[in-house]
Amino acid sequence: MDVEAKKIAYVTISDTLACVNLGIVLSLSALLAITTSFILGVFVLGTYVLGVTLFYFLLKKRVAVGNLLSIFTGENSTNEKCQNEKCQNTTGCNICGDGSCNRSKEPLYEAIRHGEIMINAELDESIESLLNRILQDFVESWYSQISSDKAFELELRHCLRRACTIVLQRGLQINLAETIFVKLLPAAVNHLEDYLIIREMSQNQRIPFVRAAVQHLGTRLHPATFNRDRELDYLRQITECVLPSLVAQSQLQCQNFHALMRELIAGWVLLPLADVLADPSILNSLLLLLLGHQQLTQYKDVDNEPKVKFLEKFVDYSPKYSSALHPDLSNILNNQKLLYAFMQFLKAERSVHILQFCLDVEEFNRKMLTPDISSEEKELLYKDAMDLYSVYFNPESPDNIGLPSDIVHSMKEVLTEDVGKLRTSPPLFEAINHAYRLLENKLCPLFHASDDFFRWLAGPRVLTTGVRSGTSSPLSQGSPARNRPNRRPTENVGAVARISSRLHKIKGVLRGPVEGHTFDSDPGIDLVDSEYAEDLQLSDSTDRNLSVWSVSIPAVKTKLDASSKPYSVFYIEIQKVDALKEDDSEKSHWKVERRYNDFYALEAKLIEFHGEFPDNQLPPRRMLLFSAPSAQFLESRKQVFEDYLKKLLSKPSLRGSDLLFAFLRVPGEFSEMNSSPDALSRLLRRTVPLTLRKERGQHLEPFLNGFFSSTEGKKTSKLEYKDVSQESPPVRDIRNIIGPIFQNNFNLTEESAPCSVDSSRTNMCSPLLGPIIQQGGFTSSLIHIGLVVYNMSKSSLRVALSIQALIGSTLDAILSYFVGRALKTLLVAPRLAHLTHLLQGAIFNSKSAHWNSMEIEERAGRELDQFCSKYWLAKLAAPACKGAFCAVQSPQLNKQLLYVLLDLVIEELFPELSHS
């Protein structure tokens, strides 16, 4: 800044106008000293020297004089305020003072207050209508086909309410008029200058306007305007950047929820909204309304109207959302294990002090209700009451529970009089009711969706990495059955496990060998226990002990089917090792016939119920479309299939497998056997119950997929093998974001993106304007407009800069004050509600609106010409107004301006993003 001040001082001294001014003052002083009075001449010269000296010290370390109104009002400048706020934000934790501690970065009592903002009922209703329409069109339309449970929808409503409240809170802390003058208006003037240069380039070089814009803007071209895909990606990135500030971190850990919120906000809200705000037809229509003869709708004063809590009805807890699995607060406090889980949740949410307040008040009431209290005990009670007030009631305490101001004031008055009045006075009871409402209405629903609650309800998570359904065991890591004695203690098992352990009471259903059951001795399951004796009573039967079977494939033969077509089969011989004494009887030795594809069907079914066997896999199936496998090929596969069956029989987990037993014992075609109703009944009667009970909810997805596929009918086809690669994939309904107005924006790719700025024509900004424009403000933007639109001369520019350096900050402060009052008068709650309804219509009804863009543009141009010809001030501003009107007729440049302004608004709302 000192370098810039010296540069300006040097330019001022070497300026011809300054030299002429100094000569005139010296001549006038000499003339007055000779003709009139020597003292008068010295006075004039001394006044000039004093003025130069005064402004030298005023501008010694700055480019311009600050706001002179601060001398009378005593307020700090905007920069000083921003610096003070940054210092306050970097002091660290307000609990322990450590800058690295994050306990107080988002205390829950502040998060709870997100829903305590009081706003006008009409405005709240309009915002609720907009959010309900968003959920109805973009979430409920597809989620209702998946589930009728309202828990997910309620969780999404809470997140949207929290996000909207944080945005509203941050928006209310912004000085809107100052933001417009300091940040948004300079960006708009720069955009106007770019438009004028682009238009001149397009006319002189006779190139398309869009191409001229790309050449001029170069690297200053916003990435979101390259093409529509980049625009959507940019909005996704912006949404991902602001989501941590709007949504709780625990919710962002869910990738599905994170992706849903990102796509919902970026693709279905921000993208249509950007198209609406940058549409030239809509901007021309707004200009027609502004220049029309009808007056603005007068809204009555709403300060005295009743207000409601922000979006309270949007997340209303109605009985239809209740669940029998969700215990209320009284049940939580009476169950020690559930209370422990609740306290762990409160610790994670940094709100355990609310529950601690309830416990402390209960202890305090117990002491206070003692019949005979000595003076020493009264002093101790008074100290305890003061501790309660200082910790939980005082608004400046980090552990305050957010009590209303009237309760805090009443509590303070009671403590100044007599602590004994707390027995009958309402403040303490109102405070405890407030805390219980917070726990019951705010924290309990969040607890019901937390990991702590599900850990109490269903036990700890079971890691399924590398574990297959056929080899899963209750002794896996995290299972409730781990480290238990012979008799299973039910008090250490989750609720779902306790329910599943009573499935044996369904008599006559779980009999027989069960597919997927392991015959290994499992110390976690007592086989002698009557609870399992009925289910496993056939497990010792040698008829189903496949480990004592031996197999061989002696030959491959060819047969004729019913239509006299030849087909090949494998002859499989099975021999019971422990039944050799029976002389080749039917029970100890038999043969079955299996086709080539039956082996792969067996492998697929075993994978569904038992998982893969890495040490025993068949070679890839040969795709034979129009011919049967040759005899030579089948002979080469004979030994491979024989080894595969032998390894299957040697696995302990398959000793009682229904699939392997049917493959080696039951005659007939194996594929038809698995799709028959008998196979489905065996699956329902034997496989499903004990598999679900044993695996405790693991591997549900592959099991359900196999179950659903088993219920489908067999599709007949003339081809034994089908080449699925020749089928065309189903046509997806892909959203087309390239519209007729914006087309594909500037239609740039990564390769054709500009990497430099066209040096043939740069902005017309003078070097002296650099430091002034960087400061922002209305006067700086006004000088910039005079330079780029009216082509101000150098002398006029120097005079304007001098005036701006002296009183520019003061004029900006005065204009900000009056504009702020005007905005406060215009942006009343009913008008904001009307604008919200218009926004809802623009987002969801944009397809039904038909705009005659040429007609609207011509009408708006005529109205603007008539307006500029009526008033002298409008005549003076006519060139700037017409230039701005022409600038908004380009949809692509409108998107450029929109996203530049959006970056500035996001930086203002979320200043932490610029420091991260």
Tab-separated table of C-alpha atoms in Angstrom, residues 67 75-79 81-82 85 167-185 812-824 827 904-905 908-909:
chain	number	residue	atom	x	y	z
A	67	ASN	CA	-15.285	6.939	6.476
A	75	GLU	CA	-18.054	2.708	14.819
A	76	ASN	CA	-15.133	0.804	13.405
A	77	SER	CA	-14.628	0.487	9.709
A	78	THR	CA	-15.724	-2.582	7.831
A	79	ASN	CA	-12.195	-3.932	7.529
A	81	LYS	CA	-14.869	-5.374	11.971
A	82	CYS	CA	-13.873	-8.218	9.695
A	85	GLU	CA	-14.461	-11.306	13.712
A	167	VAL	CA	-28.225	-20.450	5.522
A	168	LEU	CA	-30.892	-18.141	6.976
A	169	GLN	CA	-28.817	-17.429	10.076
A	170	ARG	CA	-25.744	-16.617	8.026
A	171	GLY	CA	-27.755	-14.505	5.617
A	172	LEU	CA	-29.222	-12.414	8.433
A	173	GLN	CA	-25.694	-11.606	9.637
A	174	ILE	CA	-24.695	-10.134	6.267
A	175	ASN	CA	-24.997	-6.423	5.486
A	176	LEU	CA	-26.851	-6.823	2.208
A	177	ALA	CA	-26.370	-3.256	0.923
A	178	GLU	CA	-22.650	-3.291	1.682
A	179	THR	CA	-22.235	-6.672	-0.012
A	180	ILE	CA	-23.997	-5.376	-3.121
A	181	PHE	CA	-21.839	-2.249	-3.362
A	182	VAL	CA	-18.482	-3.766	-2.340
A	183	LYS	CA	-18.576	-7.138	-4.133
A	184	LEU	CA	-21.472	-7.620	-6.530
A	185	LEU	CA	-21.620	-4.218	-8.223
A	812	ASP	CA	-20.433	4.864	0.213
A	813	ALA	CA	-21.422	4.615	3.871
A	814	ILE	CA	-24.303	7.070	3.403
A	815	LEU	CA	-25.583	5.268	0.303
A	816	SER	CA	-25.269	1.883	2.026
A	817	TYR	CA	-27.343	3.162	4.918
A	818	PHE	CA	-30.200	4.449	2.751
A	819	VAL	CA	-30.137	1.473	0.402
A	820	GLY	CA	-30.181	-0.832	3.423
A	821	ARG	CA	-33.277	0.918	4.757
A	822	ALA	CA	-34.920	0.686	1.335
A	823	LEU	CA	-34.163	-3.039	1.106
A	824	LYS	CA	-35.507	-3.570	4.608
A	827	LEU	CA	-38.002	-7.250	1.511
A	904	LEU	CA	-18.923	-14.122	-4.342
A	905	VAL	CA	-22.171	-14.922	-2.530
A	908	GLU	CA	-19.716	-14.247	1.789
A	909	LEU	CA	-22.007	-16.889	3.296
